Coordinates of C-alpha atoms and ligand atoms in Angstrom, one line a residue:
X977 CA -77.1 -16.6 -94.3
X978 CA -77.2 -18.1 -90.6
X979 CA -74.8 -16.8 -88.4
X980 CA -73.7 -20.2 -87.1
X981 CA -72.1 -22.1 -90.1
X982 CA -72.0 -25.8 -89.6
X983 CA -68.3 -26.6 -90.2
X984 CA -67.9 -29.5 -92.7
X985 CA -65.4 -31.7 -91.9
X986 CA -65.9 -34.3 -94.3
X987 CA -67.6 -34.1 -97.6
X988 CA -68.2 -36.2 -100.9
X989 CA -66.3 -34.4 -103.6
X990 CA -66.9 -37.2 -106.4
X991 CA -69.3 -40.0 -106.8
X992 CA -68.4 -42.6 -109.5
X993 CA -70.4 -46.0 -110.1
X994 CA -67.5 -48.0 -108.0
X995 CA -66.0 -45.2 -106.1
X996 CA -66.6 -42.2 -104.0
X997 CA -64.0 -39.6 -103.0
X998 CA -64.1 -38.0 -99.7
X999 CA -62.4 -35.1 -98.8
X1000 CA -61.7 -34.7 -95.1
X1001 CA -60.2 -31.5 -93.1
X1002 CA -59.4 -33.4 -89.9
X1003 CA -59.0 -37.0 -89.5
X1004 CA -58.9 -36.9 -85.7
X1005 CA -62.7 -35.4 -85.6
X1006 CA -63.8 -37.8 -88.2
X1007 CA -63.1 -41.1 -86.8
X1008 CA -65.4 -42.4 -84.0
X1009 CA -64.2 -42.1 -80.6
X1010 CA -62.6 -45.8 -79.8
X1011 CA -61.8 -47.0 -83.2
X1012 CA -59.5 -46.2 -85.8
X1013 CA -59.7 -45.6 -89.4
X1014 CA -57.9 -48.0 -91.5
X1015 CA -58.2 -49.4 -95.1
X1016 CA -61.3 -51.8 -95.0
X1017 CA -63.2 -49.4 -92.3
X1018 CA -66.6 -48.8 -93.6
X1019 CA -68.1 -45.4 -93.9
X1020 CA -71.8 -44.0 -94.1
X1021 CA -72.7 -41.7 -96.8
X1022 CA -76.1 -40.1 -96.7
X1023 CA -78.3 -37.1 -96.8
X1024 CA -81.1 -38.5 -94.7
X1025 CA -81.3 -41.5 -92.3
X1026 CA -83.8 -43.6 -94.6
X1027 CA -81.3 -44.2 -97.1
X1028 CA -77.5 -44.9 -96.0
X1029 CA -74.7 -45.6 -98.7
X1030 CA -72.1 -48.1 -97.0
X1031 CA -68.8 -47.7 -98.5
X1032 CA -65.3 -49.2 -97.3
X1033 CA -62.3 -47.4 -97.5
X1034 CA -59.6 -48.4 -100.4
X1035 CA -57.0 -45.8 -99.5
X1036 CA -56.0 -42.6 -98.0
X1037 CA -53.9 -39.7 -99.3
X1038 CA -52.7 -36.6 -98.0
X1039 CA -53.1 -33.2 -100.3
X1040 CA -51.4 -30.2 -99.0
X1041 CA -52.6 -26.7 -100.6
X1042 CA -50.6 -23.9 -101.3
X1043 CA -50.8 -22.0 -98.0
X1044 CA -49.6 -25.1 -96.3
X1045 CA -52.9 -26.6 -95.3
X1046 CA -53.6 -30.3 -95.3
X1047 CA -56.6 -32.3 -96.6
X1048 CA -57.1 -36.0 -96.7
X1049 CA -58.2 -37.7 -99.4
X1050 CA -60.3 -40.9 -98.8
X1051 CA -61.2 -43.2 -101.7
X1052 CA -64.1 -45.7 -100.9
X1053 CA -65.6 -48.7 -102.6
X1054 CA -69.6 -48.4 -102.1
X1055 CA -71.1 -51.5 -101.4
X1056 CA -74.9 -51.1 -101.1
X1057 CA -77.4 -49.4 -99.2
X1058 CA -79.2 -49.7 -96.0
X1059 CA -82.8 -48.8 -96.4
X1060 CA -85.4 -49.3 -93.9
X1061 CA -83.0 -51.6 -91.8
X1062 CA -82.2 -53.7 -94.4
X1063 CA -79.0 -53.8 -96.5
X1064 CA -79.2 -54.0 -100.2
X1065 CA -76.2 -54.7 -102.0
X1066 CA -75.5 -52.1 -105.2
X1067 CA -78.1 -49.6 -105.3
X1068 CA -77.8 -46.3 -106.6
X1069 CA -80.6 -44.3 -104.9
X1070 CA -78.4 -41.8 -103.5
X1071 CA -79.0 -38.3 -104.2
X1072 CA -76.0 -36.7 -105.5
X1073 CA -74.2 -35.0 -104.3
X1074 CA -74.7 -36.2 -101.0
X1075 CA -73.4 -34.1 -98.2
X1076 CA -72.8 -36.2 -94.9
X1077 CA -69.8 -38.6 -94.4
X1078 CA -69.4 -40.5 -91.3
X1079 CA -67.5 -43.8 -90.1
X1080 CA -70.3 -46.3 -90.0
X1081 CA -71.4 -47.5 -86.8
X1082 CA -71.1 -51.0 -85.4
X1083 CA -74.7 -51.5 -85.4
X1084 CA -74.9 -50.2 -89.1
X1085 CA -72.4 -53.0 -90.0
X1086 CA -73.8 -55.4 -87.9
X1087 CA -77.2 -54.9 -90.0
X1088 CA -75.2 -55.5 -93.4
X1089 CA -74.2 -58.9 -92.5
X1090 CA -76.0 -60.3 -89.7
X1091 CA -79.6 -59.2 -90.7
X1092 CA -78.8 -60.4 -94.6
X1093 CA -79.6 -64.0 -93.8
X1094 CA -82.3 -65.9 -92.4
X1095 CA -81.6 -67.2 -89.0
X1096 CA -82.6 -70.6 -89.7
X1097 CA -80.1 -70.5 -92.9
X1098 CA -77.4 -68.8 -90.9
X1099 CA -74.1 -70.8 -90.5
X1100 CA -71.1 -68.8 -88.8
X1101 CA -67.5 -69.5 -88.4
X1102 CA -65.8 -66.4 -88.8
X1103 CA -66.1 -62.5 -87.2
X1104 CA -65.2 -59.3 -89.1
X1105 CA -61.4 -58.9 -89.3
X1106 CA -61.7 -55.0 -88.8
X1107 CA -64.1 -55.4 -85.9
X1108 CA -64.5 -58.7 -84.3
X1109 CA -67.7 -57.8 -82.5
X1110 CA -69.5 -58.5 -85.9
X1111 CA -70.2 -61.9 -86.8
X1112 CA -70.0 -62.7 -90.3
X1113 CA -72.4 -65.8 -91.1
X1114 CA -72.9 -67.7 -94.5
X1115 CA -76.0 -68.9 -96.0
X1116 CA -75.3 -72.5 -94.7
X1117 CA -77.6 -73.7 -97.7
X1118 CA -75.7 -72.1 -100.3
X1119 CA -72.4 -72.7 -98.7
X1120 CA -72.6 -76.3 -98.3
X1121 CA -74.4 -77.3 -101.9
X1122 CA -71.9 -75.4 -104.0
X1123 CA -68.2 -76.6 -103.9
X1124 CA -65.7 -74.3 -101.5
X1125 CA -62.3 -74.0 -102.4
X1126 CA -59.8 -72.8 -99.4
X1127 CA -56.5 -71.6 -100.6
X1128 CA -53.5 -70.1 -99.0
X1129 CA -49.9 -70.6 -98.4
X1130 CA -48.5 -73.0 -95.9
X1131 CA -49.0 -71.4 -92.3
X1132 CA -51.8 -69.4 -93.5
X1133 CA -54.4 -71.4 -91.4
X1134 CA -56.0 -74.0 -94.2
X1135 CA -56.0 -76.8 -92.2
X1136 CA -57.7 -75.1 -89.1
X1137 CA -60.0 -73.6 -90.9
X1138 CA -61.2 -76.8 -92.5
X1139 CA -61.7 -77.7 -89.0
X1140 CA -63.4 -75.0 -87.7
X1141 CA -65.9 -75.2 -90.5
X1142 CA -66.6 -78.9 -90.3
X1143 CA -66.5 -79.0 -86.6
X1144 CA -69.4 -76.3 -86.6
X1145 CA -71.2 -78.3 -89.0
X1146 CA -71.3 -81.3 -87.1
X1147 CA -72.0 -79.7 -83.7
X1148 CA -75.0 -77.8 -85.1
X1149 CA -78.3 -79.0 -84.1
X1150 CA -82.0 -78.3 -84.6
X1151 CA -83.7 -80.7 -82.1
X1152 CA -82.4 -82.7 -79.1
X1153 CA -80.7 -85.6 -80.7
X1154 CA -77.3 -86.6 -80.4
X1155 CA -76.0 -87.2 -83.8
X1156 CA -77.1 -84.8 -86.4
X1157 CA -77.4 -85.6 -90.2
X1158 CA -74.2 -84.0 -91.5
X1159 CA -72.0 -86.0 -93.6
X1160 CA -68.5 -85.2 -94.1
X1161 CA -65.4 -87.5 -95.6
X1162 CA -62.0 -86.0 -95.4
X1163 CA -59.3 -87.0 -97.4
X1164 CA -56.3 -86.4 -95.0
X1165 CA -52.7 -86.8 -96.8
X1166 CA -50.5 -85.5 -93.8
X1167 CA -52.4 -87.5 -90.8
X1168 CA -53.7 -84.1 -89.4
X1169 CA -57.3 -84.7 -88.7
X1170 CA -57.2 -87.7 -86.3
X1171 CA -56.9 -85.2 -83.6
X1172 CA -59.2 -82.6 -84.8
X1173 CA -62.1 -85.3 -85.2
X1174 CA -61.5 -87.8 -82.1
X1175 CA -64.9 -89.1 -82.6
X1176 CA -64.6 -89.7 -86.3
X1177 CA -64.9 -93.0 -88.2
X1178 CA -60.8 -93.1 -88.8
X1179 CA -59.5 -95.0 -91.5
X1180 CA -56.0 -95.4 -92.1
X1181 CA -53.6 -98.0 -94.0
X1182 CA -54.1 -100.5 -91.3
X1183 CA -57.9 -100.9 -91.2
X1184 CA -58.7 -99.6 -95.0
X1185 CA -60.0 -102.3 -97.3
X1186 CA -60.6 -101.4 -100.6
X1187 CA -61.9 -104.5 -103.1
X1188 CA -59.8 -104.1 -106.6
X1189 CA -62.8 -105.6 -108.0
X1190 CA -64.7 -102.1 -108.0
X1191 CA -61.9 -100.5 -109.6
X1192 CA -63.2 -99.6 -113.1
X1193 CA -60.9 -100.6 -116.4
X1194 CA -58.9 -97.5 -116.2
X1195 CA -57.8 -97.4 -112.7
X1196 CA -57.1 -101.4 -113.0
X1197 CA -54.9 -100.8 -115.8
X1198 CA -53.4 -97.7 -114.4
X1199 CA -51.9 -99.7 -111.5
X1200 CA -51.5 -103.3 -113.2
X1201 CA -50.3 -102.5 -116.8
X1202 CA -47.3 -100.6 -117.9
X1203 CA -48.9 -97.8 -119.9
X1204 CA -45.7 -97.0 -121.8
X1205 CA -44.7 -100.5 -122.9
X1206 CA -44.5 -101.6 -126.3
X1207 CA -46.4 -104.8 -125.4
X1208 CA -49.1 -102.6 -124.2
X1209 CA -51.9 -104.0 -126.5
X1210 CA -51.3 -107.6 -126.2
X1211 CA -51.1 -107.0 -122.3
X1212 CA -54.5 -105.1 -122.3
X1213 CA -56.4 -107.2 -124.4
X1214 CA -55.4 -110.4 -122.7
X1215 CA -56.2 -108.6 -119.4
X1216 CA -59.7 -107.6 -120.3
X1217 CA -60.5 -111.0 -121.8
X1218 CA -59.3 -112.7 -118.3
X1219 CA -60.9 -110.5 -116.1
X1220 CA -64.2 -110.4 -118.1
X1221 CA -64.3 -114.1 -117.8
X1222 CA -63.4 -114.7 -114.6
X1223 CA -66.3 -112.2 -113.5
X1224 CA -68.6 -114.3 -115.6
X1225 CA -67.2 -117.4 -113.8
X1226 CA -68.1 -115.8 -110.2
X1227 CA -71.3 -114.2 -111.2
X1228 CA -73.1 -117.0 -113.0
X1229 CA -76.7 -115.7 -112.6
X1230 CA -75.7 -112.4 -114.0
X1231 CA -76.3 -112.0 -117.9
X1232 CA -75.1 -108.7 -118.2
X1233 CA -71.3 -108.8 -117.3
X1234 CA -68.9 -106.7 -119.1
X1235 CA -65.3 -105.8 -118.4
X1236 CA -66.2 -103.0 -116.3
X1237 CA -69.3 -104.5 -114.4
X1238 CA -68.6 -103.9 -110.7
X1239 CA -68.8 -107.5 -109.6
X1240 CA -66.3 -109.7 -107.5
X1241 CA -63.2 -111.7 -109.6
X1242 CA -60.2 -113.1 -108.2
X1243 CA -57.3 -111.6 -108.8
X1244 CA -54.8 -114.6 -107.9
X1245 CA -56.9 -116.4 -110.8
X1246 CA -55.8 -113.8 -113.3
X1247 CA -52.5 -114.3 -112.1
X1248 CA -52.5 -118.0 -112.9
X1249 CA -54.0 -117.7 -116.1
X1250 CA -51.8 -115.0 -116.9
X1251 CA -48.5 -117.3 -115.9
X1252 CA -50.4 -120.4 -117.6
X1253 CA -50.8 -118.2 -120.9
X1254 CA -47.1 -117.2 -120.8
X1255 CA -45.9 -120.9 -120.3
X1256 CA -48.6 -122.3 -122.9
X1257 CA -47.7 -125.3 -125.1
X1258 CA -50.1 -126.5 -127.8
X1259 CA -50.4 -129.3 -130.1
X1260 CA -49.5 -128.2 -133.5
X1261 CA -52.0 -129.9 -135.4
X1262 CA -54.9 -129.8 -133.4
X1263 CA -54.8 -126.4 -132.2
X1264 CA -57.4 -126.8 -129.4
X1265 CA -55.2 -129.5 -127.9
X1266 CA -53.3 -128.4 -125.0
X1267 CA -50.1 -129.9 -123.8
X1268 CA -50.9 -129.4 -120.0
X1269 CA -49.4 -132.5 -117.5
X1270 CA -52.6 -133.4 -115.7
X1271 CA -53.5 -136.8 -114.7
X1272 CA -56.8 -136.4 -114.2
X1273 CA -57.8 -135.5 -117.9
X1274 CA -58.6 -138.5 -120.2
X1275 CA -56.2 -137.6 -122.9
X1276 CA -58.3 -137.1 -126.3
X1277 CA -56.1 -139.5 -128.2
X1278 CA -55.3 -141.5 -124.8
X1279 CA -54.7 -144.8 -126.8
X1280 CA -51.5 -143.5 -128.7
X1281 CA -49.3 -140.9 -127.4
X1282 CA -49.6 -138.7 -124.4
X1283 CA -48.6 -135.5 -126.3
X1284 CA -51.4 -135.3 -128.1
X1285 CA -52.7 -132.9 -125.3
X1286 CA -55.9 -132.2 -123.7
X1287 CA -58.8 -130.8 -125.7
X1288 CA -60.4 -127.8 -124.7
X1289 CA -62.4 -125.1 -125.8
X1290 CA -61.9 -121.2 -125.1
X1291 CA -63.9 -121.1 -122.2
X1292 CA -62.8 -124.4 -120.5
X1293 CA -59.4 -123.6 -121.4
X1294 CA -59.4 -120.0 -119.4
X1295 CA -61.5 -121.9 -116.4
X1296 CA -58.8 -124.6 -116.1
X1297 CA -55.9 -121.6 -116.5
X1298 CA -57.6 -119.9 -113.5
X1299 CA -57.5 -122.7 -111.2
X1300 CA -53.7 -122.7 -110.6
X1301 CA -50.3 -123.0 -112.1
X1302 CA -50.2 -125.8 -114.7
X1303 CA -47.6 -127.4 -116.1
X1304 CA -47.0 -128.3 -119.7
X1305 CA -45.2 -130.9 -121.6
X1306 CA -41.5 -129.9 -122.9
X1307 CA -41.3 -128.5 -126.4
X1308 CA -40.2 -131.1 -128.0
X1309 CA -41.3 -133.3 -131.0
X1310 CA -42.8 -131.7 -134.4
X1311 CA -46.1 -131.5 -133.3
X1312 CA -45.8 -129.4 -130.6
X1313 CA -45.7 -125.5 -130.5
X1314 CA -45.8 -122.4 -128.1
X1315 CA -49.3 -120.8 -127.4
X1316 CA -50.3 -117.3 -128.6
X1317 CA -48.9 -115.4 -125.7
X1318 CA -45.8 -117.9 -124.9
X1319 CA -43.6 -115.6 -127.2
X1320 CA -42.4 -113.7 -124.7
X1321 CA -44.8 -110.6 -124.6
X1322 CA -46.4 -111.3 -121.3
X1323 CA -43.2 -112.2 -119.3
X1324 CA -42.4 -108.6 -117.9
X1325 CA -46.1 -108.1 -117.6
X1326 CA -46.8 -111.2 -115.5
X1327 CA -43.7 -110.7 -113.4
X1328 CA -44.9 -107.0 -112.8
X1329 CA -48.6 -108.5 -111.8
X1330 CA -47.3 -111.0 -109.3
X1331 CA -45.0 -108.5 -107.7
X1332 CA -48.0 -105.8 -107.2
X1333 CA -50.8 -108.1 -105.9
X1334 CA -48.6 -109.9 -103.5
X1335 CA -46.9 -106.8 -102.1
X1336 CA -47.9 -106.3 -98.4
X1337 CA -48.0 -102.8 -99.0
X1338 CA -50.9 -103.0 -101.3
X1339 CA -52.8 -105.4 -99.0
X1340 CA -55.6 -103.2 -98.6
X1341 CA -56.3 -103.5 -102.0
X1342 CA -55.1 -106.9 -103.0
X1343 CA -55.2 -108.8 -99.9
X1344 CA -57.7 -111.6 -98.9
X1345 CA -59.9 -108.8 -96.9
X1346 CA -60.4 -107.1 -100.5
X1347 CA -61.8 -110.4 -101.7
X1348 CA -64.2 -110.8 -98.9
X1349 CA -65.4 -107.3 -98.2
X1350 CA -68.7 -106.9 -100.0
X1351 CA -69.8 -103.9 -101.7
X1352 CA -72.3 -103.0 -99.2
X1353 CA -69.8 -103.1 -96.3
X1354 CA -67.1 -101.1 -98.4
X1355 CA -69.7 -98.2 -98.8
X1356 CA -71.1 -98.3 -95.1
X1357 CA -66.9 -97.9 -93.9
X1358 CA -66.5 -95.0 -96.2
X1359 CA -69.8 -93.3 -95.2
X1360 CA -69.5 -94.0 -91.5
X1361 CA -72.6 -96.2 -91.3
X1362 CA -70.9 -99.1 -90.2
X1363 CA -72.6 -101.4 -87.6
X1364 CA -71.1 -100.7 -84.5
X1365 CA -70.6 -96.8 -84.8
X1366 CA -72.2 -94.1 -86.9
X1367 CA -70.2 -90.9 -87.4
X1368 CA -70.9 -87.5 -88.8
X1369 CA -67.0 -87.5 -90.1
X1370 CA -64.8 -90.2 -91.9
X1371 CA -61.2 -89.2 -91.7
X1372 CA -59.3 -91.4 -94.6
X1373 CA -55.6 -90.9 -93.5
X1374 CA -53.9 -91.5 -96.9
X1375 CA -50.3 -90.9 -95.5
X1376 CA -49.8 -94.9 -95.6
X1377 CA -51.2 -95.2 -99.0
X1378 CA -48.2 -96.0 -101.6
X1379 CA -47.7 -93.3 -104.0
X1380 CA -48.4 -95.4 -107.0
X1381 CA -51.8 -96.2 -105.8
X1382 CA -52.8 -92.9 -104.2
X1383 CA -54.6 -91.6 -107.6
X1384 CA -56.6 -94.8 -107.9
X1385 CA -57.2 -95.0 -104.3
X1386 CA -58.5 -91.2 -104.1
X1387 CA -60.2 -92.2 -107.3
X1388 CA -62.2 -95.4 -106.3
X1389 CA -63.4 -93.7 -102.8
X1390 CA -64.6 -90.6 -104.7
X1391 CA -66.3 -92.3 -107.2
X1392 CA -68.4 -94.6 -105.1
X1393 CA -69.3 -91.6 -103.0
X1394 CA -70.4 -89.9 -106.0
X1395 CA -72.2 -93.1 -107.4
X1396 CA -73.9 -93.8 -104.1
X1397 CA -75.5 -90.1 -104.5
X1398 CA -76.3 -90.9 -108.2
X1399 CA -78.3 -94.1 -107.4
X1400 CA -79.6 -92.8 -104.0
X1401 CA -81.2 -89.8 -106.1
X1402 CA -82.8 -92.7 -108.8
X1403 CA -84.1 -94.8 -105.6
X1404 CA -85.8 -91.8 -104.1
X1405 CA -87.6 -90.8 -107.3
X1406 CA -88.5 -94.1 -108.1
X1407 CA -90.2 -94.7 -104.7
X1408 CA -92.0 -91.3 -105.0
X1409 CA -91.9 -89.4 -108.3
X1410 CA -92.8 -86.0 -106.9
X1411 CA -89.4 -86.1 -104.5
X1412 CA -87.8 -82.5 -104.8
X1413 CA -85.0 -83.0 -102.4
X1414 CA -83.1 -85.6 -103.9
X1415 CA -80.9 -86.4 -101.4
X1416 CA -82.0 -86.5 -97.7
X1417 CA -78.1 -87.5 -96.7
X1418 CA -76.0 -85.2 -98.7
X1419 CA -72.0 -85.5 -98.4
X1420 CA -69.3 -82.8 -98.3
X1421 CA -65.8 -84.3 -99.3
X1422 CA -62.9 -82.6 -98.5
X1423 CA -59.6 -82.5 -100.2
X1424 CA -56.4 -81.6 -98.3
X1425 CA -53.9 -80.6 -100.9
X1426 CA -56.1 -80.8 -103.6
X1427 CA -53.4 -80.1 -106.2
X1428 CA -52.1 -83.5 -105.3
X1429 CA -55.3 -85.3 -106.6
X1430 CA -56.5 -82.8 -109.1
X1431 CA -53.6 -81.3 -110.9
X1432 CA -53.5 -78.9 -113.9
X1433 CA -51.8 -82.0 -115.3
X1434 CA -52.4 -84.8 -117.8
X1435 CA -49.8 -87.1 -116.6
X1436 CA -51.0 -91.0 -116.5
X1437 CA -50.6 -91.2 -112.6
X1438 CA -53.2 -88.4 -111.8
X1439 CA -55.7 -89.3 -114.3
X1440 CA -57.9 -91.4 -112.4
X1441 CA -58.5 -89.4 -109.4
X1442 CA -58.5 -86.2 -111.8
X1443 CA -61.5 -87.8 -113.4
X1444 CA -63.5 -89.0 -110.6
X1445 CA -63.2 -85.5 -108.7
X1446 CA -63.8 -83.6 -111.9
X1447 CA -66.9 -85.3 -112.5
X1448 CA -68.2 -84.5 -109.0
X1449 CA -67.3 -81.0 -109.6
X1450 CA -69.2 -81.0 -112.7
X1451 CA -72.4 -83.1 -111.5
X1452 CA -71.9 -83.7 -107.8
X1453 CA -74.2 -81.3 -106.9
X1454 CA -77.1 -82.7 -108.5
X1455 CA -76.8 -85.9 -106.5
X1456 CA -75.9 -84.3 -103.3
X1457 CA -72.1 -84.4 -103.4
X1458 CA -70.0 -81.7 -103.0
X1459 CA -66.5 -80.8 -102.6
X1460 CA -64.3 -78.5 -100.2
X1461 CA -60.7 -78.1 -101.7
X1462 CA -57.9 -77.0 -99.7
X1463 CA -54.8 -76.1 -101.4
X1464 CA -51.3 -74.1 -101.2
X1465 CA -50.8 -74.2 -104.9
X1466 CA -54.1 -73.1 -106.4
X1467 CA -52.6 -72.5 -109.7
X1468 CA -51.6 -76.3 -109.8
X1469 CA -55.0 -77.2 -109.4
X1470 CA -57.2 -78.5 -112.5
X1471 CA -59.0 -75.3 -113.7
X1472 CA -62.3 -77.2 -114.3
X1473 CA -62.5 -78.2 -110.9
X1474 CA -61.3 -75.1 -109.7
X1475 CA -63.9 -72.9 -112.1
X1476 CA -66.8 -74.8 -110.6
X1477 CA -66.1 -73.5 -106.7
X1478 CA -68.6 -70.8 -105.8
X1479 CA -67.4 -70.2 -102.5
X1480 CA -63.9 -69.1 -101.9
X1481 CA -62.0 -68.6 -98.2
X1482 CA -58.7 -66.8 -99.8
X1483 CA -56.0 -66.8 -96.8
X1484 CA -52.7 -65.6 -97.1
X1485 CA -51.2 -66.3 -100.4
X1486 CA -47.4 -65.0 -101.0
X1487 CA -46.7 -67.1 -104.2
X1488 CA -47.3 -64.5 -107.4
X1489 CA -48.4 -67.1 -109.7
X1490 CA -51.0 -68.1 -107.5
X1491 CA -52.2 -65.0 -106.6
X1492 CA -52.5 -63.8 -110.1
X1493 CA -54.4 -67.1 -110.7
X1494 CA -56.7 -66.6 -107.6
X1495 CA -57.4 -63.0 -108.5
X1496 CA -58.4 -64.3 -112.4
X1497 CA -61.1 -66.5 -110.7
X1498 CA -62.7 -64.1 -108.6
X1499 CA -65.2 -61.3 -109.3
X1500 CA -63.5 -58.1 -110.4
X1501 CA -65.8 -56.1 -108.7
X1502 CA -63.6 -56.8 -105.2
X1503 CA -61.4 -53.8 -105.6
X1504 CA -58.7 -53.5 -103.3
X1505 CA -59.8 -56.2 -101.0
X1506 CA -57.9 -58.7 -103.0
X1507 CA -54.6 -56.8 -103.0
X1508 CA -54.5 -57.8 -99.2
X1509 CA -54.2 -61.4 -99.8
X1510 CA -50.4 -61.4 -99.1
X1511 CA -50.6 -59.4 -95.9
X1512 CA -53.4 -61.6 -94.2
X1513 CA -52.7 -63.1 -90.4
X1514 CA -52.8 -66.9 -89.9
X1515 CA -56.4 -67.4 -90.0
X1516 CA -57.5 -64.2 -91.6
X1517 CA -59.1 -64.7 -95.0
X1518 CA -61.2 -63.2 -97.8
X1519 CA -64.3 -64.7 -97.9
X1520 CA -66.1 -64.5 -100.9
X1521 CA -69.2 -66.4 -102.9
X1522 CA -72.8 -66.8 -103.2
X1523 CA -73.3 -67.6 -99.7
X1524 CA -72.0 -64.2 -97.9
X1525 CA -73.8 -60.9 -98.6
X1526 CA -70.6 -59.1 -99.3
X1527 CA -66.8 -60.2 -100.0
X1528 CA -65.3 -59.8 -96.7
X1529 CA -61.9 -59.7 -95.0
X1530 CA -62.7 -62.2 -91.8
X1531 CA -60.7 -63.8 -88.9
X1532 CA -61.9 -67.5 -89.0
X1533 CA -62.6 -68.7 -85.6
X1534 CA -60.0 -70.8 -83.9
X1535 CA -61.2 -74.4 -83.9
X1536 CA -62.2 -76.8 -80.7
X1537 CA -59.8 -79.4 -81.3
X1538 CA -56.8 -78.4 -83.6
X1539 CA -55.5 -80.5 -86.1
X1540 CA -52.1 -81.8 -85.7
X1541 CA -49.2 -79.8 -87.2
X1542 CA -46.7 -81.4 -89.1
X1543 CA -44.1 -78.5 -87.9
X1544 CA -41.2 -80.3 -86.1
X1545 CA -39.8 -78.2 -83.4
X1546 CA -36.3 -78.7 -84.5
X1547 CA -34.7 -76.3 -82.4
X1548 CA -36.2 -77.6 -78.9
X1549 CA -35.7 -81.1 -80.1
X1550 CA -32.2 -80.6 -81.3
X1551 CA -31.5 -79.0 -77.6
X1552 CA -32.6 -82.4 -76.3
X1553 CA -30.3 -85.5 -75.0
X1554 CA -29.1 -87.6 -78.0
X1555 CA -31.8 -90.1 -78.9
X1556 CA -31.2 -93.8 -79.8
X1557 CA -32.0 -95.0 -83.2
X1558 CA -33.4 -98.5 -83.8
X1559 CA -32.4 -99.3 -87.4
X1560 CA -33.5 -102.7 -87.2
X1561 CA -37.2 -101.5 -86.7
X1562 CA -36.9 -99.2 -89.5
X1563 CA -35.9 -102.0 -91.8
X1564 CA -38.9 -103.9 -90.9
X1565 CA -41.3 -101.2 -91.8
X1566 CA -39.1 -100.6 -94.9
X1567 CA -39.3 -104.3 -95.9
X1568 CA -43.0 -104.6 -95.1
Ligands
LIG2159 N1 -58.3 -69.1 -87.0 C1 -57.1 -68.9 -86.8 N2 -57.0 -68.3 -85.6 C2 -55.8 -68.2 -85.1 N3 -54.5 -68.5 -85.3 C3 -54.6 -69.7 -86.4 C4 -56.0 -69.7 -87.2 N4 -55.7 -70.4 -88.0 C5 -54.6 -70.8 -88.0 N5 -53.9 -70.4 -86.9 C6 -52.7 -70.4 -86.9 O1 -51.8 -70.6 -88.0 C7 -50.9 -71.9 -88.0 C8 -51.1 -72.7 -89.2 O2 -52.4 -73.1 -89.3 P1 -52.5 -74.3 -90.4 O3 -54.0 -74.6 -90.4 O4 -51.9 -75.5 -89.9 O5 -52.2 -73.7 -91.8 P2 -52.0 -74.5 -93.1 O6 -52.7 -75.6 -93.3 O7 -52.5 -73.4 -94.2 O8 -50.7 -74.8 -93.5 C9 -51.3 -72.6 -86.9 O9 -50.5 -73.2 -86.0 C10 -52.2 -72.1 -85.8 O10 -52.0 -71.6 -84.7
LIG2160 MG1 -52.7 -77.4 -93.9

């Protein structure tokens, strides 16, 4: 034996596939000079310097033996090995039992993260929480081409994180041009993002124009029909016929017009026709004779009496009914009867219909502009390709959209962008059959408070948006349309959508339901990392997914221009002088 016995301060006492136990005699001697050891710190375990096992501390405990001496026990979770200067996840090429345990150096930790991703693919928006000198890049391709979920309680930093990510995505360039080719559409339900993206294509209720005629049948019926009503079948079959016929009227050259064909129809003409059907009077003896008061028509039986009516076939009749509100001869005399729908079944429907389409609040959908806007203009507006301004980011401020049409508004916009991706791919493949990158203008759709559009609920009022977004969740990637969902209530988000997310940014989450829901979705190899979720600071997050080498607790970089907060500083405002209130103006806004 040698005279000098090297004092072993720390040693591995047991090795399991997912755990290493380490015993430490003196913690002071064990830690690196200027760093403290804590849960989450990294250790290196090795016998020689060619292979180093990196493990992350999960817990500490103290053991006191019979003679009163203290020993520290550390349990750590092995993450992977560093071999030939490269970090490899997992790996069990460690000789057992390894002897040497030390805290990992900053350089080694950097090796794990910074060398794990090719320089050109690095997208970086966070640092390691336990050592801010270590940047945590993600693989930008894997990050954006899979769906992303950002979850956390209010105030945990979701909106700031979303802003940071998009601001960085928009400013990154590979050449000397001014506008790069990133494309982001943000659905902003709380008016937060205008301040974060001052150069964005900003759309709110005042300049949003959506054509109602691009709504699909479900969306149209959701807003115009009373789903719960007894007469619903009648309503919807009449409505379908009218829409289809009116589409044919306006698209005479197109032989393939169906109810759902996305072409123009005139909603006011549908309303005229509904009113006319509701008031219709027919000739009892000749059922194709309609008792319309109209001087311009020669009466069929003009020679005898006026109330034999105007003879119209089915098509002529609807065309005439579209034109305007008609007057009918009063129901008197034997040879007169009410029309098929004049029995009251359409009464409520037509009142409701009228109320909807003349409302100022729904002007963005049913107003004059919605009739005039073309398909192309609608898409240009949504994608930031407007003539006078091209932009990377489009912010759609939904705060002014009435609640009853929020779902179909989100649905229509999402669906149009998805279908853009679909048809763009088709076009590209047609032009070049060997095309590999099927969309050179891929888009990220960002939904703030996603549980409001895609809840775990089958209620009719969420049906449209849920369906459209679920479709993107399932198929969007193929067409270059991916999702970023932010939510404070992950347990209330549709599971179909959530389970399609591959990258998670889990911020502080305090609600136990939400915690356990998120845990269920995440890989169970995370160890105790996930238990940190309730204790994270603002801006701290557990970053997990295919785009990152290791699940890690990170500190998200602060954003350049912050989103505006909805927090009202009560205390400060209350201390101010009494404020005047213009109830008149409020009323005007209210009654709009
Ligand atoms: N990355 C960050 N670094 C430091 N502070 C942050 C960070 N992200 C958020 N915060 C702070 O946390 C607060 C809440 O952030 P916010 O993004 O509005 O949260 P949420 O959208 O989850 O409600 C903000 O006032 C901000 O100052
Ligand atoms: Mg927020």
